[in-house]
PDB file of C-alpha atoms in Angstrom:
ATOM      1  CA  MET A 282      97.725 154.363 153.209  1.00 87.00           C
ATOM      2  CA  LYS A 283      93.982 154.968 152.345  1.00 93.00           C
ATOM      3  CA  ILE A 284      92.024 152.426 150.597  1.00 93.00           C
ATOM      4  CA  ARG A 285      88.957 153.649 148.730  1.00 94.00           C
ATOM      5  CA  VAL A 286      86.317 151.248 147.766  1.00 94.00           C
ATOM      6  CA  LYS A 287      84.162 152.630 145.198  1.00 92.00           C
ATOM      7  CA  ALA A 288      81.190 151.355 142.869  1.00 89.00           C
ATOM      8  CA  LYS A 289      80.521 152.478 139.266  1.00 82.00           C
ATOM      9  CA  ARG A 290      77.952 155.036 139.180  1.00 78.00           C
ATOM     10  CA  ARG A 291      77.154 154.686 142.404  1.00 76.00           C
ATOM     11  CA  ARG A 292      77.291 157.065 145.575  1.00 80.00           C
ATOM     12  CA  GLY A 293      79.230 155.930 148.671  1.00 84.00           C
ATOM     13  CA  LYS A 294      82.433 154.230 149.408  1.00 90.00           C
ATOM     14  CA  VAL A 295      84.281 152.282 151.917  1.00 93.00           C
ATOM     15  CA  THR A 296      87.510 153.506 153.102  1.00 94.00           C
ATOM     16  CA  PHE A 297      90.280 151.178 154.774  1.00 95.00           C
ATOM     17  CA  ASN A 298      93.498 152.660 156.620  1.00 94.00           C
ATOM     18  CA  VAL A 299      96.137 150.110 156.064  1.00 94.00           C
ATOM     19  CA  PRO A 300      99.746 151.453 157.683  1.00 93.00           C
ATOM     20  CA  ASP A 301     102.225 152.276 155.057  1.00 93.00           C
ATOM     21  CA  GLU A 302     104.658 149.452 156.022  1.00 94.00           C
ATOM     22  CA  ALA A 303     101.663 147.126 155.771  1.00 94.00           C
ATOM     23  CA  PHE A 304     100.936 148.270 152.362  1.00 95.00           C
ATOM     24  CA  LYS A 305     104.254 148.066 151.288  1.00 95.00           C
ATOM     25  CA  ARG A 306     104.393 144.078 152.457  1.00 95.00           C
ATOM     26  CA  ILE A 307     101.080 143.751 150.540  1.00 96.00           C
ATOM     27  CA  GLU A 308     102.732 145.053 147.340  1.00 95.00           C
ATOM     28  CA  GLY A 309     105.780 142.721 147.815  1.00 96.00           C
ATOM     29  CA  LEU A 310     103.886 139.872 148.338  1.00 96.00           C
ATOM     30  CA  GLY A 311     102.092 140.504 145.267  1.00 96.00           C
ATOM     31  CA  LYS A 312     105.266 141.271 143.165  1.00 96.00           C
ATOM     32  CA  ARG A 313     107.070 137.901 144.712  1.00 93.00           C
ATOM     33  CA  TYR A 314     103.881 135.742 143.550  1.00 92.00           C
ATOM     34  CA  GLY A 315     103.009 137.571 139.958  1.00 92.00           C
ATOM     35  CA  PHE A 316      99.828 139.536 141.276  1.00 95.00           C
ATOM     36  CA  ARG A 317      99.198 143.332 140.559  1.00 96.00           C
ATOM     37  CA  ILE A 318      98.632 145.009 143.570  1.00 95.00           C
ATOM     38  CA  GLU A 319      94.563 145.495 142.313  1.00 95.00           C
ATOM     39  CA  GLU A 320      94.576 141.752 142.329  1.00 95.00           C
ATOM     40  CA  VAL A 321      95.840 141.310 145.636  1.00 96.00           C
ATOM     41  CA  LEU A 322      93.144 143.953 146.944  1.00 96.00           C
ATOM     42  CA  ARG A 323      90.380 142.298 145.236  1.00 95.00           C
ATOM     43  CA  ILE A 324      91.501 138.984 146.869  1.00 95.00           C
ATOM     44  CA  ILE A 325      91.512 140.986 150.339  1.00 96.00           C
ATOM     45  CA  LEU A 326      88.334 142.534 149.559  1.00 95.00           C
ATOM     46  CA  LEU A 327      86.244 139.919 148.063  1.00 94.00           C
ATOM     47  CA  HIS A 328      87.611 136.443 148.330  1.00 91.00           C
ATOM     48  CA  GLY A 329      89.215 135.656 151.657  1.00 87.00           C
ATOM     49  CA  TYR A 330      92.159 133.473 152.318  1.00 89.00           C
ATOM     50  CA  ILE A 331      93.139 130.047 151.334  1.00 85.00           C
ATOM     51  CA  ASP A 332      95.596 127.852 152.938  1.00 72.00           C
ATOM     52  CA  GLY A 333      97.107 125.343 150.510  1.00 68.00           C
ATOM     53  CA  GLU A 334     100.570 124.836 152.180  1.00 63.00           C
ATOM     54  CA  LYS A 335     102.423 124.722 149.163  1.00 56.00           C
ATOM     55  CA  GLY A 336     106.278 124.278 149.649  1.00 55.00           C
ATOM     56  CA  GLU A 337     108.924 126.635 147.967  1.00 57.00           C
ATOM     57  CA  ALA A 338     110.437 123.387 146.289  1.00 54.00           C
ATOM     58  CA  ASN A 339     107.565 122.487 144.120  1.00 73.00           C
ATOM     59  CA  PHE A 340     107.466 126.013 142.983  1.00 81.00           C
ATOM     60  CA  GLY A 341     110.869 125.477 141.686  1.00 85.00           C
ATOM     61  CA  THR A 342     110.386 122.233 140.149  1.00 89.00           C
ATOM     62  CA  LEU A 343     106.987 123.599 138.537  1.00 91.00           C
ATOM     63  CA  GLU A 344     108.774 126.670 137.224  1.00 92.00           C
ATOM     64  CA  GLU A 345     111.643 124.520 136.152  1.00 94.00           C
ATOM     65  CA  GLU A 346     109.332 122.058 133.916  1.00 95.00           C
ATOM     66  CA  ILE A 347     107.401 124.965 132.533  1.00 96.00           C
ATOM     67  CA  SER A 348     110.214 126.625 131.124  1.00 97.00           C
ATOM     68  CA  GLU A 349     111.552 123.104 129.515  1.00 97.00           C
ATOM     69  CA  LEU A 350     108.133 122.580 128.182  1.00 97.00           C
ATOM     70  CA  GLU A 351     107.951 126.042 126.765  1.00 97.00           C
ATOM     71  CA  ARG A 352     111.502 125.503 125.083  1.00 97.00           C
ATOM     72  CA  ALA A 353     110.357 121.969 123.579  1.00 97.00           C
ATOM     73  CA  LEU A 354     107.065 123.716 122.343  1.00 96.00           C
ATOM     74  CA  TYR A 355     109.197 126.899 120.841  1.00 95.00           C
ATOM     75  CA  GLU A 356     111.603 124.374 119.169  1.00 96.00           C
ATOM     76  CA  LEU A 357     109.157 122.024 117.693  1.00 95.00           C
ATOM     77  CA  GLU A 358     107.223 125.196 116.464  1.00 93.00           C
ATOM     78  CA  GLY A 359     110.574 126.114 114.605  1.00 94.00           C
ATOM     79  CA  LYS A 360     110.504 123.129 112.742  1.00 94.00           C
ATOM     80  CA  TRP A 361     106.829 122.729 111.986  1.00 92.00           C
ATOM     81  CA  SER A 362     106.522 125.551 109.796  1.00 92.00           C
ATOM     82  CA  PRO A 363     109.235 124.760 107.178  1.00 94.00           C
ATOM     83  CA  LEU A 364     108.355 121.254 107.227  1.00 95.00           C
ATOM     84  CA  LYS A 365     104.407 122.328 106.584  1.00 94.00           C
ATOM     85  CA  PHE A 366     105.687 124.417 103.571  1.00 94.00           C
ATOM     86  CA  LYS A 367     107.839 121.873 102.209  1.00 95.00           C
ATOM     87  CA  SER A 368     105.343 118.753 102.447  1.00 95.00           C
ATOM     88  CA  TYR A 369     102.318 121.206 100.950  1.00 94.00           C
ATOM     89  CA  TYR A 370     104.266 122.079  97.545  1.00 95.00           C
ATOM     90  CA  LEU A 371     105.474 118.385  97.459  1.00 96.00           C
ATOM     91  CA  ALA A 372     101.690 117.584  97.325  1.00 96.00           C
ATOM     92  CA  MET A 373     101.103 120.309  95.036  1.00 96.00           C
ATOM     93  CA  ASP A 374     103.771 118.835  92.530  1.00 97.00           C
ATOM     94  CA  ASN A 375     102.228 115.527  93.159  1.00 97.00           C
ATOM     95  CA  GLN A 376      99.086 116.766  92.372  1.00 97.00           C
ATOM     96  CA  ASN A 377     100.099 118.444  88.993  1.00 97.00           C
ATOM     97  CA  LEU A 378     101.962 115.001  88.145  1.00 97.00           C
ATOM     98  CA  ALA A 379      98.361 113.150  88.988  1.00 97.00           C
ATOM     99  CA  ILE A 380      96.775 115.533  86.220  1.00 96.00           C
ATOM    100  CA  GLN A 381      99.400 114.677  83.638  1.00 97.00           C
ATOM    101  CA  LEU A 382      99.290 110.999  84.324  1.00 97.00           C
ATOM    102  CA  SER A 383      95.655 110.676  84.388  1.00 96.00           C
ATOM    103  CA  GLY A 384      95.935 112.163  80.562  1.00 97.00           C
ATOM    104  CA  MET A 385      98.652 109.666  79.868  1.00 97.00           C
ATOM    105  CA  ILE A 386      96.817 106.538  81.241  1.00 97.00           C
ATOM    106  CA  ALA A 387      93.898 107.407  78.939  1.00 97.00           C
ATOM    107  CA  GLU A 388      95.588 107.617  75.858  1.00 97.00           C
ATOM    108  CA  ASN A 389      97.209 104.512  76.931  1.00 97.00           C
ATOM    109  CA  LYS A 390      94.394 102.670  77.265  1.00 96.00           C
ATOM    110  CA  ARG A 391      93.100 104.196  73.969  1.00 96.00           C
ATOM    111  CA  LEU A 392      95.964 103.435  71.959  1.00 96.00           C
ATOM    112  CA  ARG A 393      96.572  99.841  73.248  1.00 97.00           C
ATOM    113  CA  LYS A 394      92.574  99.049  72.324  1.00 96.00           C
ATOM    114  CA  MET A 395      93.181 100.179  68.862  1.00 95.00           C
ATOM    115  CA  LEU A 396      96.087  98.263  68.508  1.00 95.00           C
ATOM    116  CA  GLY A 397      94.270  95.049  70.197  1.00 95.00           C
ATOM    117  CA  LYS A 398      96.786  94.789  72.944  1.00 96.00           C
ATOM    118  CA  PRO A 399      95.640  94.087  76.460  1.00 96.00           C
ATOM    119  CA  GLU A 400      94.967  96.884  79.095  1.00 94.00           C
ATOM    120  CA  ARG A 401      97.978  97.475  81.281  1.00 93.00           C
ATOM    121  CA  ASP A 402      97.076  97.386  85.448  1.00 94.00           C
ATOM    122  CA  PHE A 403      97.594 100.856  86.499  1.00 94.00           C
ATOM    123  CA  SER A 404      95.839  99.876  89.866  1.00 93.00           C
ATOM    124  CA  ASP A 405      98.774 101.017  91.825  1.00 90.00           C
ATOM    125  CA  VAL A 406      99.318 104.564  89.980  1.00 95.00           C
ATOM    126  CA  GLU A 407      95.561 105.113  89.850  1.00 95.00           C
ATOM    127  CA  GLY A 408      95.223 105.034  93.904  1.00 94.00           C
ATOM    128  CA  LEU A 409      97.969 107.761  94.139  1.00 95.00           C
ATOM    129  CA  ILE A 410      96.486 109.759  91.547  1.00 96.00           C
ATOM    130  CA  HIS A 411      93.307 109.897  93.530  1.00 95.00           C
ATOM    131  CA  TYR A 412      94.905 110.329  96.415  1.00 95.00           C
ATOM    132  CA  TYR A 413      96.680 113.587  95.378  1.00 95.00           C
ATOM    133  CA  LEU A 414      93.731 114.759  93.039  1.00 93.00           C
ATOM    134  CA  SER A 415      91.557 114.829  96.270  1.00 90.00           C
ATOM    135  CA  PHE A 416      94.675 116.312  98.428  1.00 82.00           C
ATOM    136  CA  LYS A 417      93.516 119.951  99.763  1.00 74.00           C
ATOM    137  CA  ASN A 418      95.912 120.096 102.817  1.00 56.00           C
ATOM    138  CA  LYS A 419      96.716 117.632 105.132  1.00 47.00           C
ATOM    139  CA  GLY A 420      99.073 119.671 107.344  1.00 43.00           C
TER     140      GLY A 420
ATOM    141  CA  MET B  22      94.600 154.327 146.402  1.00 90.00           C
ATOM    142  CA  GLU B  23      91.101 153.857 145.139  1.00 92.00           C
ATOM    143  CA  ILE B  24      89.253 150.317 143.952  1.00 93.00           C
ATOM    144  CA  LEU B  25      86.289 150.093 141.842  1.00 93.00           C
ATOM    145  CA  LEU B  26      84.230 147.632 142.328  1.00 93.00           C
ATOM    146  CA  SER B  27      80.406 146.353 141.255  1.00 92.00           C
ATOM    147  CA  PRO B  28      77.524 147.784 143.329  1.00 91.00           C
ATOM    148  CA  GLU B  29      76.999 143.955 144.558  1.00 92.00           C
ATOM    149  CA  GLU B  30      81.075 143.897 145.261  1.00 93.00           C
ATOM    150  CA  LEU B  31      80.641 147.100 147.641  1.00 93.00           C
ATOM    151  CA  GLU B  32      77.717 145.866 149.267  1.00 92.00           C
ATOM    152  CA  ARG B  33      79.845 142.768 150.347  1.00 93.00           C
ATOM    153  CA  VAL B  34      82.863 144.810 151.476  1.00 94.00           C
ATOM    154  CA  ARG B  35      80.481 146.765 153.522  1.00 93.00           C
ATOM    155  CA  LYS B  36      79.054 143.811 155.094  1.00 94.00           C
ATOM    156  CA  ASN B  37      82.159 141.944 155.711  1.00 94.00           C
ATOM    157  CA  ARG B  38      84.513 145.231 156.527  1.00 94.00           C
ATOM    158  CA  ILE B  39      85.394 143.696 160.175  1.00 94.00           C
ATOM    159  CA  GLU B  40      86.561 140.245 158.334  1.00 94.00           C
ATOM    160  CA  ILE B  41      88.537 142.387 155.626  1.00 95.00           C
ATOM    161  CA  GLU B  42      90.323 144.905 158.239  1.00 94.00           C
ATOM    162  CA  LYS B  43      91.440 141.781 160.234  1.00 94.00           C
ATOM    163  CA  ARG B  44      92.764 140.580 156.617  1.00 94.00           C
ATOM    164  CA  PHE B  45      94.764 143.597 156.070  1.00 94.00           C
ATOM    165  CA  GLN B  46      96.461 142.698 159.425  1.00 93.00           C
ATOM    166  CA  ASP B  47      96.984 139.121 158.557  1.00 94.00           C
ATOM    167  CA  LEU B  48      99.794 138.857 156.166  1.00 93.00           C
ATOM    168  CA  GLU B  49     100.985 135.628 156.784  1.00 93.00           C
ATOM    169  CA  GLY B  50      97.328 134.837 155.765  1.00 94.00           C
ATOM    170  CA  LEU B  51      97.995 136.532 152.500  1.00 95.00           C
ATOM    171  CA  GLU B  52     101.019 135.022 151.596  1.00 93.00           C
ATOM    172  CA  LYS B  53      99.607 131.734 151.875  1.00 92.00           C
ATOM    173  CA  THR B  54      96.928 132.557 149.805  1.00 93.00           C
ATOM    174  CA  LEU B  55      98.891 134.242 147.222  1.00 93.00           C
ATOM    175  CA  LYS B  56     101.379 131.027 147.480  1.00 90.00           C
ATOM    176  CA  THR B  57      98.311 128.692 146.683  1.00 90.00           C
ATOM    177  CA  LEU B  58      96.721 130.682 143.990  1.00 91.00           C
ATOM    178  CA  ARG B  59     100.155 131.116 142.371  1.00 91.00           C
ATOM    179  CA  PHE B  60     101.059 127.340 142.516  1.00 90.00           C
ATOM    180  CA  GLY B  61      97.528 126.485 141.201  1.00 90.00           C
ATOM    181  CA  TYR B  62      98.346 128.823 138.152  1.00 91.00           C
ATOM    182  CA  LEU B  63     101.564 127.355 137.576  1.00 93.00           C
ATOM    183  CA  PHE B  64     100.203 123.609 138.078  1.00 93.00           C
ATOM    184  CA  GLU B  65      97.340 124.355 135.642  1.00 95.00           C
ATOM    185  CA  HIS B  66      99.831 125.947 133.073  1.00 96.00           C
ATOM    186  CA  ARG B  67     102.186 123.273 133.275  1.00 96.00           C
ATOM    187  CA  ASN B  68      99.492 120.690 132.700  1.00 96.00           C
ATOM    188  CA  ASN B  69      98.043 122.730 129.750  1.00 97.00           C
ATOM    189  CA  LEU B  70     101.733 122.960 127.922  1.00 97.00           C
ATOM    190  CA  ARG B  71     102.176 119.377 128.575  1.00 97.00           C
ATOM    191  CA  VAL B  72      98.823 118.515 126.681  1.00 98.00           C
ATOM    192  CA  ARG B  73      99.681 121.019 123.938  1.00 97.00           C
ATOM    193  CA  LEU B  74     103.379 119.397 123.686  1.00 97.00           C
ATOM    194  CA  GLU B  75     102.125 116.018 123.158  1.00 97.00           C
ATOM    195  CA  GLU B  76      99.371 117.175 120.457  1.00 96.00           C
ATOM    196  CA  MET B  77     102.219 119.347 118.543  1.00 95.00           C
ATOM    197  CA  LYS B  78     104.372 116.150 118.751  1.00 96.00           C
ATOM    198  CA  LYS B  79     101.884 113.565 117.221  1.00 96.00           C
ATOM    199  CA  LEU B  80     100.959 116.207 114.610  1.00 94.00           C
ATOM    200  CA  TYR B  81     104.449 116.844 114.031  1.00 96.00           C
ATOM    201  CA  MET B  82     104.976 112.873 113.634  1.00 96.00           C
ATOM    202  CA  GLU B  83     102.362 112.773 111.159  1.00 96.00           C
ATOM    203  CA  LEU B  84     103.722 115.684 109.190  1.00 96.00           C
ATOM    204  CA  VAL B  85     107.081 113.733 109.105  1.00 97.00           C
ATOM    205  CA  GLU B  86     105.489 110.672 108.190  1.00 97.00           C
ATOM    206  CA  PHE B  87     103.462 112.454 105.347  1.00 96.00           C
ATOM    207  CA  GLU B  88     106.592 114.549 103.693  1.00 97.00           C
ATOM    208  CA  GLY B  89     108.395 110.993 103.530  1.00 97.00           C
ATOM    209  CA  LYS B  90     105.454 109.325 101.498  1.00 97.00           C
ATOM    210  CA  ALA B  91     105.058 112.709  99.399  1.00 97.00           C
ATOM    211  CA  ARG B  92     108.539 112.709  98.412  1.00 97.00           C
ATOM    212  CA  LYS B  93     108.631 108.804  97.493  1.00 98.00           C
ATOM    213  CA  ASP B  94     105.195 109.041  95.744  1.00 97.00           C
ATOM    214  CA  LYS B  95     106.555 111.791  93.794  1.00 98.00           C
ATOM    215  CA  GLU B  96     109.655 109.697  92.832  1.00 98.00           C
ATOM    216  CA  PHE B  97     107.076 107.136  91.817  1.00 97.00           C
ATOM    217  CA  LEU B  98     104.902 109.261  89.589  1.00 97.00           C
ATOM    218  CA  MET B  99     107.981 110.887  87.771  1.00 98.00           C
ATOM    219  CA  LYS B 100     109.372 107.439  87.014  1.00 97.00           C
ATOM    220  CA  VAL B 101     105.730 106.171  85.774  1.00 97.00           C
ATOM    221  CA  ARG B 102     105.371 109.115  83.716  1.00 98.00           C
ATOM    222  CA  LYS B 103     108.714 108.841  81.737  1.00 98.00           C
ATOM    223  CA  GLU B 104     108.351 105.478  81.465  1.00 97.00           C
ATOM    224  CA  LEU B 105     104.711 106.062  80.251  1.00 97.00           C
ATOM    225  CA  SER B 106     105.428 108.715  77.975  1.00 97.00           C
ATOM    226  CA  ARG B 107     108.065 106.527  76.367  1.00 98.00           C
ATOM    227  CA  GLU B 108     105.402 103.519  75.950  1.00 97.00           C
ATOM    228  CA  ASN B 109     102.581 106.116  74.616  1.00 97.00           C
ATOM    229  CA  LYS B 110     105.385 107.580  71.907  1.00 97.00           C
ATOM    230  CA  ASN B 111     106.017 103.831  70.604  1.00 97.00           C
ATOM    231  CA  LEU B 112     102.446 102.774  70.734  1.00 96.00           C
ATOM    232  CA  ARG B 113     101.598 105.802  68.755  1.00 96.00           C
ATOM    233  CA  LYS B 114     104.221 104.757  66.133  1.00 95.00           C
ATOM    234  CA  GLU B 115     102.949 101.533  66.292  1.00 94.00           C
ATOM    235  CA  LEU B 116      99.856 102.814  65.153  1.00 93.00           C
ATOM    236  CA  GLU B 117     101.233 105.141  62.545  1.00 91.00           C
ATOM    237  CA  GLY B 118     102.820 102.286  60.833  1.00 90.00           C
ATOM    238  CA  ILE B 119      99.884 100.047  60.821  1.00 87.00           C
ATOM    239  CA  ARG B 120      97.890 102.930  59.326  1.00 83.00           C
ATOM    240  CA  GLY B 121     100.745 103.603  56.752  1.00 81.00           C
ATOM    241  CA  GLU B 122     100.543  99.931  55.731  1.00 80.00           C
ATOM    242  CA  ASP B 123      96.377 100.168  55.428  1.00 75.00           C
ATOM    243  CA  LYS B 124      96.850 102.965  53.298  1.00 72.00           C
ATOM    244  CA  GLY B 125      99.854 101.516  51.154  1.00 63.00           C
TER     245      GLY B 125
END
């Protein structure tokens, strides 16, 4: 197999003659470790070799852990969207209730004043009204 | 087969030609390199997934908590609305009664 190395918009090239058998093995190694042949050739041509001494057992463990993590993420993402939707509409309901209640509380204060009655304590409700009126999207 | 490089890269290939030819023969060295790179990729990918999963779990728990709070708040706000509606109605009646007495 002839491997011709050229540059864009530049004349001249470098050719390497690689025996077909060796090229097939190079392709096979690329496939085995998840690299395209162009990537393998770039490593050979430009980056040189490194030696990290990684055992097969580590690969298996890592790949198993990755698929387990991906499965967990997928499951969580599946639960996430409907819950976000539900929470958003609950918050919108509460915002509408807050609008209605702030009007009703104002009326209650006015009526009590006119009747000479003491003001009622709405501090707990008013806290919630303020919270939901300023709600944008907590999801 | 043709490989396209940048002019600078082609120059490097020209300079290192002899070493590259040796690399084409050293398939054991190539395998160790690919194995190391693959391991590095998997290691990083695994670590990124761990971080993403932890973040997702945290956000999901916050959302579960928020949904629970919003549900309870809705029940409470509805209860207050019902009770306040009744009270305001009674207060309005009381006020109308007083106004009626004043007129009479």
